[in-house]
Tab-separated table of C-alpha atoms in Angstrom:
chain	number	residue	atom	x	y	z
A	150	MET	CA	41.765	-3.126	24.143
A	151	ALA	CA	39.222	-5.657	23.211
A	152	GLY	CA	37.020	-3.131	21.478
A	153	PRO	CA	39.762	-1.499	19.418
A	154	LEU	CA	41.435	-4.794	18.469
A	155	ALA	CA	38.081	-6.094	17.231
A	156	GLY	CA	38.305	-3.742	14.477
A	157	MET	CA	41.661	-4.687	13.197
A	158	THR	CA	41.725	-5.475	9.333
A	159	THR	CA	43.370	-8.564	7.849
A	160	ARG	CA	46.554	-6.249	6.874
A	161	GLY	CA	46.763	-5.103	10.378
A	162	ARG	CA	46.629	-8.831	11.846
A	163	CYS	CA	49.145	-9.905	9.193
A	164	LEU	CA	51.466	-6.935	10.431
A	165	LEU	CA	50.983	-8.133	13.994
A	166	ALA	CA	51.630	-11.734	13.375
A	167	ALA	CA	54.834	-10.528	11.262
A	168	GLY	CA	56.052	-8.530	14.451
A	169	LEU	CA	55.470	-11.319	16.783
A	170	ALA	CA	57.404	-13.969	14.272
A	171	ALA	CA	60.262	-11.619	14.183
A	172	ALA	CA	60.515	-10.979	17.992
A	173	LEU	CA	60.588	-14.870	18.525
A	174	CYS	CA	63.469	-14.951	15.758
A	175	SER	CA	65.296	-12.269	17.372
A	176	VAL	CA	65.198	-14.027	20.676
A	177	VAL	CA	66.349	-17.196	19.107
A	178	LEU	CA	69.119	-15.728	16.957
A	179	ASN	CA	70.078	-13.168	19.723
A	180	GLU	CA	69.615	-10.266	17.241
A	181	ARG	CA	68.838	-7.136	19.117
A	182	ASP	CA	68.482	-4.807	15.929
A	183	LEU	CA	65.726	-7.326	14.786
A	184	LEU	CA	64.050	-7.085	18.090
A	185	ARG	CA	63.936	-3.278	17.746
A	186	VAL	CA	62.308	-3.687	14.496
A	187	SER	CA	59.676	-6.411	15.899
A	188	VAL	CA	58.758	-3.943	18.599
A	189	PHE	CA	57.957	-1.204	16.024
A	190	VAL	CA	56.000	-3.654	13.902
A	191	ILE	CA	53.878	-4.967	16.851
A	192	ALA	CA	53.256	-1.619	18.277
A	193	MET	CA	51.956	0.163	14.997
A	194	PRO	CA	48.717	-1.782	14.252
A	195	LEU	CA	48.077	-1.827	18.064
A	196	LEU	CA	48.453	1.867	18.353
A	197	VAL	CA	46.540	2.580	15.535
A	198	CYS	CA	43.561	0.259	16.394
A	199	PHE	CA	43.628	2.063	19.805
A	200	LEU	CA	43.710	5.536	18.528
A	201	ALA	CA	40.971	4.916	15.743
A	202	GLY	CA	38.711	2.921	18.133
A	203	ARG	CA	38.863	5.931	20.858
A	204	SER	CA	38.873	8.977	18.554
A	205	ARG	CA	35.658	10.809	17.586
A	206	VAL	CA	35.658	10.953	13.704
A	207	GLY	CA	33.023	13.922	13.835
A	208	LEU	CA	30.806	12.789	10.845
A	209	HIS	CA	27.214	14.132	10.741
A	210	THR	CA	24.492	12.894	8.180
A	211	GLU	CA	20.982	14.092	7.359
A	212	ARG	CA	18.554	11.947	5.245
A	213	HIS	CA	15.716	13.544	2.825
A	214	ILE	CA	13.272	11.685	0.944
A	215	ASN	CA	11.401	13.248	-1.844
A	216	PRO	CA	8.529	12.604	-1.913
A	217	MET	CA	7.897	11.211	1.525
A	218	ARG	CA	4.620	9.357	0.084
A	219	THR	CA	5.363	7.302	-3.088
A	220	PRO	CA	2.903	4.906	-4.915
A	221	VAL	CA	3.720	1.445	-5.815
A	222	GLY	CA	5.706	1.563	-8.994
A	223	GLY	CA	6.903	4.982	-8.511
A	224	ARG	CA	10.090	6.574	-7.710
A	225	ALA	CA	11.417	8.406	-4.614
A	226	GLU	CA	14.843	10.347	-4.507
A	227	VAL	CA	16.985	10.014	-1.269
A	228	SER	CA	19.609	12.517	-0.746
A	229	LEU	CA	22.283	12.045	2.151
A	230	ASN	CA	24.029	15.209	3.260
A	231	VAL	CA	27.623	14.314	4.619
A	232	TRP	CA	29.903	16.652	6.668
A	233	SER	CA	32.665	16.612	9.145
A	234	THR	CA	33.331	18.498	12.115
A	235	GLY	CA	36.580	16.758	13.149
A	236	ARG	CA	39.845	18.466	13.608
A	237	LEU	CA	41.324	16.363	10.782
A	238	PRO	CA	40.310	15.665	7.142
A	239	THR	CA	38.366	12.377	6.807
A	240	GLY	CA	38.976	9.887	4.266
A	241	GLY	CA	38.485	6.279	3.390
A	242	LEU	CA	34.762	6.155	4.138
A	243	LEU	CA	32.444	3.449	2.989
A	244	LEU	CA	28.663	4.315	3.518
A	245	GLN	CA	25.998	1.866	3.339
A	246	ASP	CA	22.373	2.561	3.746
A	247	SER	CA	19.935	0.022	5.004
A	248	VAL	CA	16.984	-0.397	2.491
A	249	PRO	CA	14.336	-2.972	2.461
A	250	TYR	CA	14.475	-5.573	-0.228
A	251	THR	CA	11.110	-4.164	-1.589
A	252	LEU	CA	12.637	-0.796	-2.392
A	253	GLY	CA	15.844	-2.232	-4.019
A	254	GLY	CA	19.336	-3.112	-3.215
A	255	ARG	CA	21.593	-1.396	-0.649
A	256	PRO	CA	23.358	1.550	-1.907
A	257	ARG	CA	27.009	1.969	-1.051
A	258	PHE	CA	29.229	5.069	-1.476
A	259	VAL	CA	33.072	5.464	-1.052
A	260	ILE	CA	34.331	8.845	0.084
A	261	GLU	CA	38.082	9.259	-0.730
A	262	HIS	CA	38.290	12.651	0.882
A	263	LEU	CA	36.084	14.744	3.119
A	264	PRO	CA	37.416	18.080	4.246
A	265	ARG	CA	36.737	19.550	7.502
A	266	ASN	CA	33.739	21.614	8.008
A	267	ASN	CA	32.776	21.058	4.246
A	268	GLY	CA	30.171	18.501	3.144
A	269	ILE	CA	29.096	16.494	0.254
A	270	GLN	CA	25.615	15.279	-1.116
A	271	LEU	CA	25.009	11.743	-1.982
A	272	ARG	CA	22.082	10.592	-3.856
A	273	TYR	CA	20.096	7.539	-4.780
A	274	THR	CA	16.605	6.543	-5.927
A	275	VAL	CA	14.395	3.752	-4.567
A	276	GLU	CA	11.582	2.132	-6.519
A	277	PRO	CA	8.748	0.408	-3.996
A	278	ALA	CA	7.525	-2.646	-5.255
A	279	MET	CA	5.030	-3.129	-2.427
A	280	ARG	CA	2.934	-0.938	-0.523
A	281	GLY	CA	3.463	-0.411	3.382
A	282	VAL	CA	5.252	1.710	5.604
A	283	GLN	CA	8.946	1.186	5.004
A	284	HIS	CA	11.906	2.299	6.991
A	285	LEU	CA	15.267	3.540	5.424
A	286	GLY	CA	18.256	3.214	7.691
A	287	PRO	CA	20.293	3.160	9.819
A	288	LEU	CA	23.189	4.557	7.657
A	289	ARG	CA	26.503	3.123	8.701
A	290	ALA	CA	29.948	4.202	7.760
A	291	LYS	CA	32.965	2.111	7.676
A	292	VAL	CA	35.934	4.334	9.034
A	293	THR	CA	39.369	3.217	8.154
A	294	ASP	CA	42.873	4.697	9.044
A	295	PRO	CA	45.328	5.911	6.317
A	296	PHE	CA	47.287	2.657	6.398
A	297	GLY	CA	44.449	0.358	6.402
A	298	LEU	CA	45.320	-1.355	9.614
A	299	SER	CA	41.854	-0.867	11.337
A	300	GLU	CA	38.225	-0.473	10.214
A	301	PHE	CA	35.157	0.557	12.493
A	302	ASP	CA	31.462	0.798	11.848
A	303	ARG	CA	29.675	4.163	12.913
A	304	GLU	CA	25.985	4.927	12.606
A	305	LEU	CA	25.603	8.377	11.036
A	306	ALA	CA	21.825	8.673	10.756
A	307	GLY	CA	18.892	6.863	12.166
A	308	VAL	CA	15.798	5.615	10.528
A	309	THR	CA	13.648	7.683	8.267
A	310	ARG	CA	10.060	6.580	7.263
A	311	LEU	CA	8.774	6.249	3.717
A	312	VAL	CA	5.045	5.428	3.137
A	313	VAL	CA	4.518	3.429	-0.035
A	314	VAL	CA	0.695	3.949	-1.099
A	315	PRO	CA	-1.309	1.686	-3.250
A	316	ARG	CA	-1.332	2.491	-6.940
A	317	VAL	CA	-4.316	4.548	-7.892
A	318	VAL	CA	-5.887	4.100	-11.157
A	319	PRO	CA	-7.672	7.236	-12.723
A	320	LEU	CA	-11.557	6.100	-13.245
A	321	ILE	CA	-14.086	7.905	-15.117
A	322	GLY	CA	-18.055	7.959	-14.704
A	323	MET	CA	-20.395	7.078	-11.710
A	324	PRO	CA	-22.729	4.179	-11.564
A	325	GLY	CA	-26.446	4.832	-12.486
A	326	GLY	CA	-29.305	2.808	-12.391
A	327	ALA	CA	-32.587	2.478	-10.340
A	328	GLY	CA	-33.342	4.949	-7.549
A	329	MET	CA	-30.580	7.161	-8.394
A	330	GLY	CA	-32.607	9.706	-10.232
A	331	ALA	CA	-29.799	10.648	-12.672
A	332	GLY	CA	-31.766	10.377	-15.603
A	333	GLU	CA	-29.686	7.607	-17.080
A	334	ASP	CA	-31.699	4.686	-16.101
A	335	GLY	CA	-34.238	4.836	-18.459
A	336	SER	CA	-36.756	6.478	-15.715
A	337	VAL	CA	-39.876	8.506	-16.819
A	338	ARG	CA	-41.122	11.380	-15.173
A	339	LEU	CA	-44.909	11.605	-15.431
A	340	SER	CA	-47.309	14.311	-14.267
A	341	SER	CA	-50.167	12.810	-12.184
A	342	GLY	CA	-52.241	15.775	-11.751
A	343	GLN	CA	-52.329	19.044	-9.950
A	344	GLY	CA	-51.666	18.839	-6.369
A	345	GLU	CA	-49.535	15.331	-6.633
A	346	ASP	CA	-45.747	15.138	-7.027
A	347	ASP	CA	-44.607	13.896	-10.025
A	348	ALA	CA	-43.524	10.311	-9.903
A	349	VAL	CA	-40.380	8.668	-11.459
A	350	VAL	CA	-40.985	5.471	-12.925
A	351	ARG	CA	-39.553	2.768	-14.832
A	352	PRO	CA	-40.226	-0.467	-16.304
A	353	TYR	CA	-40.538	-3.397	-13.880
A	354	ARG	CA	-37.584	-5.623	-13.312
A	355	GLN	CA	-37.412	-9.204	-11.876
A	356	GLY	CA	-36.770	-8.876	-8.271
A	357	ASP	CA	-38.478	-5.477	-7.638
A	358	ASP	CA	-40.731	-4.740	-4.611
A	359	LEU	CA	-44.596	-5.289	-5.893
A	360	ARG	CA	-45.415	-2.553	-3.317
A	361	LYS	CA	-43.748	0.014	-5.573
A	362	VAL	CA	-45.747	-0.577	-8.732
A	363	HIS	CA	-47.171	2.677	-9.956
A	364	TRP	CA	-50.603	1.404	-10.963
A	365	ARG	CA	-51.518	4.515	-13.008
A	366	SER	CA	-48.565	4.500	-14.998
A	367	THR	CA	-49.084	0.865	-15.581
A	368	ALA	CA	-52.395	1.405	-16.909
A	369	HIS	CA	-51.460	4.444	-18.927
A	370	ARG	CA	-48.327	2.637	-20.726
A	371	ASP	CA	-49.909	-0.938	-20.756
A	372	GLU	CA	-46.748	-1.990	-19.248
A	373	MET	CA	-46.030	-2.586	-15.415
A	374	MET	CA	-44.002	0.239	-14.292
A	375	VAL	CA	-42.518	0.784	-10.700
A	376	ARG	CA	-42.011	3.970	-8.705
A	377	VAL	CA	-38.441	5.175	-8.318
A	378	GLU	CA	-37.513	7.425	-5.209
A	379	GLU	CA	-35.283	10.123	-6.535
A	380	ARG	CA	-31.901	9.623	-4.516
A	381	PRO	CA	-29.093	11.169	-6.398
A	382	TRP	CA	-25.412	9.801	-6.070
A	383	ARG	CA	-24.607	12.738	-3.801
A	384	GLY	CA	-24.886	11.662	-0.239
A	385	GLY	CA	-22.355	9.386	1.801
A	386	THR	CA	-20.850	6.228	0.144
A	387	THR	CA	-19.633	3.310	1.769
A	388	VAL	CA	-16.433	1.488	0.288
A	389	LEU	CA	-16.006	-1.904	1.839
A	390	LEU	CA	-12.724	-3.929	1.219
A	391	ASP	CA	-12.857	-7.457	2.049
A	392	HIS	CA	-9.098	-7.997	2.918
A	393	ARG	CA	-9.354	-11.409	4.800
A	394	GLU	CA	-6.261	-13.546	4.146
A	395	HIS	CA	-8.587	-16.654	3.632
A	396	ALA	CA	-10.336	-14.708	0.611
A	397	HIS	CA	-7.535	-13.877	-1.457
A	398	LYS	CA	-4.872	-15.777	-3.502
A	399	GLY	CA	-1.368	-15.166	-4.659
A	400	SER	CA	1.643	-13.360	-3.207
A	401	GLY	CA	3.575	-10.319	-3.474
A	402	PRO	CA	2.808	-7.414	-5.680
A	403	THR	CA	0.601	-9.433	-7.957
A	404	SER	CA	-1.584	-11.169	-5.323
A	405	SER	CA	-5.479	-10.656	-5.217
A	406	MET	CA	-5.153	-8.855	-2.151
A	407	GLU	CA	-2.863	-5.941	-3.514
A	408	TRP	CA	-5.315	-5.695	-6.390
A	409	ALA	CA	-8.215	-5.230	-4.041
A	410	VAL	CA	-6.254	-2.683	-2.114
A	411	SER	CA	-5.480	-0.746	-5.248
A	412	MET	CA	-9.064	-0.851	-6.312
A	413	ALA	CA	-10.570	0.305	-2.999
A	414	ALA	CA	-7.867	3.305	-3.207
A	415	SER	CA	-8.984	4.236	-6.867
A	416	VAL	CA	-12.798	4.066	-6.213
A	417	SER	CA	-12.346	5.938	-2.917
A	418	LEU	CA	-10.205	8.841	-4.538
A	419	HIS	CA	-12.493	8.769	-7.376
A	420	LEU	CA	-15.546	9.304	-5.224
A	421	LEU	CA	-13.815	11.783	-2.914
A	422	ARG	CA	-12.615	14.113	-5.868
A	423	ASN	CA	-16.086	14.084	-7.243
A	424	GLY	CA	-17.406	15.728	-4.054
A	425	HIS	CA	-18.719	12.653	-2.126
A	426	ARG	CA	-18.475	11.589	1.623
A	427	VAL	CA	-16.638	8.383	1.584
A	428	ARG	CA	-16.561	5.769	4.290
A	429	LEU	CA	-13.801	2.840	4.115
A	430	VAL	CA	-14.631	-0.101	6.064
A	431	SER	CA	-13.388	-3.576	6.283
A	432	GLU	CA	-15.357	-6.756	5.755
A	433	THR	CA	-16.412	-6.642	9.627
A	434	GLY	CA	-17.880	-2.999	9.080
A	435	ARG	CA	-15.014	-1.411	11.195
A	436	PRO	CA	-13.558	1.719	9.601
A	437	ILE	CA	-10.033	1.302	7.962
A	438	ALA	CA	-9.350	4.967	7.606
A	439	PRO	CA	-10.329	7.583	10.353
A	440	GLU	CA	-12.448	10.454	9.665
A	441	SER	CA	-11.074	13.903	9.601
A	442	ALA	CA	-12.497	16.626	11.876
A	443	ASP	CA	-15.428	17.572	9.495
A	444	GLY	CA	-16.225	13.877	9.159
A	445	ILE	CA	-15.021	13.523	5.591
A	446	HIS	CA	-12.011	11.279	4.612
A	447	SER	CA	-9.123	12.927	2.580
A	448	ASP	CA	-6.850	11.516	-0.007
A	449	PHE	CA	-3.937	11.313	2.658
A	450	LEU	CA	-6.029	9.637	4.981
A	451	VAL	CA	-7.334	6.946	2.474
A	452	LEU	CA	-4.060	6.401	1.184
A	453	ASP	CA	-1.885	6.248	4.292
A	454	SER	CA	-4.407	3.761	5.959
A	455	LEU	CA	-4.534	1.461	3.098
A	456	ALA	CA	-0.659	1.547	2.863
A	457	ALA	CA	-0.441	0.034	6.542
A	458	LEU	CA	-3.341	-2.322	5.945
A	459	GLN	CA	-2.606	-5.910	6.727
A	460	ALA	CA	-4.643	-8.961	5.711
A	461	SER	CA	-7.101	-9.987	8.507
A	462	HIS	CA	-7.371	-13.616	9.858
A	463	HIS	CA	-11.217	-13.870	9.700
A	464	LYS	CA	-12.259	-16.693	7.646
A	465	GLU	CA	-15.786	-15.393	6.935
A	466	ILE	CA	-17.599	-12.121	6.568
A	467	ALA	CA	-19.279	-11.218	9.770
A	468	ILE	CA	-21.162	-7.948	10.140
A	469	ALA	CA	-23.826	-7.247	12.781
A	470	GLY	CA	-25.688	-4.687	10.623
A	471	ASP	CA	-25.929	-2.624	7.478
A	472	PRO	CA	-22.138	-2.381	6.346
A	473	GLY	CA	-23.311	0.744	4.287
A	474	GLN	CA	-25.366	2.297	7.045
A	475	GLY	CA	-28.222	3.333	4.974
A	476	GLN	CA	-25.627	4.783	2.408
A	477	GLU	CA	-24.607	3.635	-0.990
A	478	LEU	CA	-22.248	0.662	-0.894
A	479	VAL	CA	-19.488	-0.391	-3.136
A	480	ALA	CA	-18.052	-3.886	-1.918
A	481	ILE	CA	-14.900	-5.272	-3.168
A	482	LEU	CA	-15.048	-8.735	-2.418
A	483	GLY	CA	-12.546	-11.661	-2.539
A	484	SER	CA	-13.628	-15.374	-2.439
A	485	ALA	CA	-16.992	-15.581	-0.472
A	486	ASP	CA	-19.027	-18.415	0.430
A	487	PRO	CA	-22.985	-18.196	0.788
A	488	GLU	CA	-22.764	-17.753	4.364
A	489	SER	CA	-20.587	-14.736	4.048
A	490	ILE	CA	-22.942	-13.321	1.412
A	491	ASP	CA	-25.781	-13.859	3.749
A	492	GLN	CA	-23.942	-11.558	6.121
A	493	LEU	CA	-24.096	-8.765	3.494
A	494	ILE	CA	-27.114	-9.015	2.128
A	495	ARG	CA	-29.216	-9.763	5.577
A	496	TYR	CA	-29.220	-6.473	7.192
A	497	ARG	CA	-28.931	-4.445	3.706
A	498	PRO	CA	-32.262	-2.618	2.783
A	499	ARG	CA	-33.341	-3.484	-0.755
A	500	ALA	CA	-33.943	-0.045	-1.515
A	501	SER	CA	-30.310	1.041	-0.888
A	502	ARG	CA	-28.159	0.964	-3.899
A	503	SER	CA	-25.491	-1.886	-3.537
A	504	LEU	CA	-22.700	-2.514	-5.799
A	505	ALA	CA	-20.139	-5.395	-5.602
A	506	ILE	CA	-17.080	-6.240	-7.410
A	507	LEU	CA	-16.425	-10.007	-7.121
A	508	MET	CA	-12.960	-11.139	-7.631
A	509	ASP	CA	-12.453	-14.177	-9.476
A	510	THR	CA	-9.532	-15.437	-7.389
A	511	ARG	CA	-9.126	-18.515	-9.415
A	512	ALA	CA	-7.292	-16.312	-11.710
A	513	TRP	CA	-4.638	-15.447	-9.130
A	514	THR	CA	-4.016	-18.999	-7.902
A	515	THR	CA	-0.776	-20.837	-8.311
A	516	GLN	CA	-1.043	-24.379	-10.187
A	517	GLY	CA	-2.412	-27.111	-8.187
A	518	ASP	CA	-4.462	-24.566	-5.717
A	519	THR	CA	-8.110	-25.430	-5.932
A	520	THR	CA	-9.458	-23.688	-2.862
A	521	ALA	CA	-10.894	-20.660	-4.805
A	522	LEU	CA	-14.527	-20.466	-4.896
A	523	ASP	CA	-16.493	-19.569	-8.152
A	524	PRO	CA	-17.741	-16.037	-8.019
A	525	ASP	CA	-20.888	-17.011	-10.247
A	526	GLY	CA	-22.471	-18.284	-7.139
A	527	ALA	CA	-21.860	-15.240	-4.917
A	528	ALA	CA	-23.150	-12.988	-8.021
A	529	THR	CA	-26.393	-14.932	-8.100
A	530	LEU	CA	-27.089	-14.206	-4.701
A	531	LEU	CA	-26.157	-10.673	-4.858
A	532	ASN	CA	-28.268	-10.248	-7.842
A	533	GLY	CA	-31.148	-11.666	-6.202
A	534	ALA	CA	-30.957	-9.282	-3.429
A	535	GLY	CA	-31.007	-6.217	-5.674
A	536	TRP	CA	-27.322	-5.828	-5.915
A	537	SER	CA	-25.436	-4.869	-9.208
A	538	THR	CA	-22.303	-6.977	-9.669
A	539	VAL	CA	-19.382	-7.226	-11.876
A	540	ILE	CA	-16.778	-10.266	-11.954
A	541	ALA	CA	-13.102	-9.023	-12.189
A	542	LYS	CA	-10.045	-10.952	-13.297
A	543	PRO	CA	-6.245	-9.831	-13.113
A	544	ASP	CA	-5.892	-9.514	-16.834
A	545	VAL	CA	-8.566	-6.831	-17.142
A	546	PRO	CA	-7.726	-3.157	-16.299
A	547	MET	CA	-9.162	-1.587	-13.271
A	548	HIS	CA	-10.718	1.183	-15.110
A	549	GLN	CA	-12.476	-1.300	-17.482
A	550	VAL	CA	-13.986	-3.181	-14.325
A	551	TRP	CA	-15.172	0.250	-13.200
A	552	ASN	CA	-16.846	0.916	-16.403
A	553	ASN	CA	-18.398	-2.456	-16.331
A	554	LEU	CA	-19.795	-1.984	-12.928
A	555	CYS	CA	-21.304	1.348	-13.995
A	556	ARG	CA	-23.067	-0.448	-16.733
A	557	ALA	CA	-24.124	-3.342	-14.535
A	558	SER	CA	-25.895	-0.718	-12.080
A	559	GLN	CA	-27.912	0.522	-15.038
A	560	ASN	CA	-28.809	-2.998	-16.053
A	561	ARG	CA	-29.094	-4.534	-12.665
A	562	GLY	CA	-27.155	-7.681	-13.537
A	563	THR	CA	-23.829	-9.251	-13.547
A	564	MET	CA	-21.087	-8.238	-16.192
A	565	HIS	CA	-17.939	-10.683	-16.627
A	566	ALA	CA	-14.895	-7.960	-16.955
A	567	SER	CA	-13.402	-10.014	-19.658
A	568	GLY	CA	-16.523	-9.876	-21.785
A	569	TRP	CA	-16.235	-5.948	-22.558
A	570	SER	CA	-14.007	-3.830	-24.793
């Protein structure tokens, strides 16, 4: 009886206490009629609780989420199909579905009457504020008797997974610049004579390798020109995401970590949709997203991997080799000290195209936090190694940061995102 009695409501306990009091009074006053009434009053809540606790309600529920993959700030609809297979009609049901706080409040439904073999459909929406793999459920029902003397919890449906992917911003354009052969970097193709391949040359820029000086073009134009190898942006591209907890500031959806993840998703999908092979790696050079059978990432693989990505506990960037493996590289970096920058450029060939988005995490810091590093020092080191860099802040749209990076790759310099319209 311990289990059934545990479900007795306040009304049932009051009725039981009244019956016991009436029984005591009947003994004291020697009133047999009162004793009969007290026995009935005591037996009623006990019997109701016992039958309700042991009976099978016969409720079944199915949960469906549409869509199963939702971006941050999006909306998903959850439908609950509830039907009864019990012998008697079911009523007085209170349904409550367990929903994480990042998806909103816990929805509750009251079902006054649920006929046998006839179901109803309940719906509610969730609006995720944080990426991640969220779990909805279990769905619990509070079953009461018609007199309201007992109340029992029943688990009707288990857990359903909802993947909240990062917000993806549409991007336009592709980076250009030295060594790309795209015709957008001011390079000049000169005929060097019969039997010799044409040379693509451009004006000399500070930091260029002197061994690539094209002396014939220099003499012809009376200006130092360097040779450019034609390497269009059609091969593999590596997107490096720095997700060190030590390198980011802020918390929740507005943290620099979430901005970086969203930027990595936007860049990766933009490259994939333009026909490029994309590798998505962390600051250690390890893949974040697994490759498909044909060796190419898909949109779903990238988004699902970034949805489940957690901050790493590495304090510095540590890479044993070229993070891009000879491919073009787009790095999205948080606060980075000179030692970490040295790890990035140590094994990176100067002739390979390298681009970096440096996050000014000072703009994401809370008041009184002075541990964020100035990104200008990292930009100076990367520019000296032949990288194209742009400094990003939270008040600048991501598509504008990407446009500034495309311009910086043409100018081989640094652009502060806040300085462009």
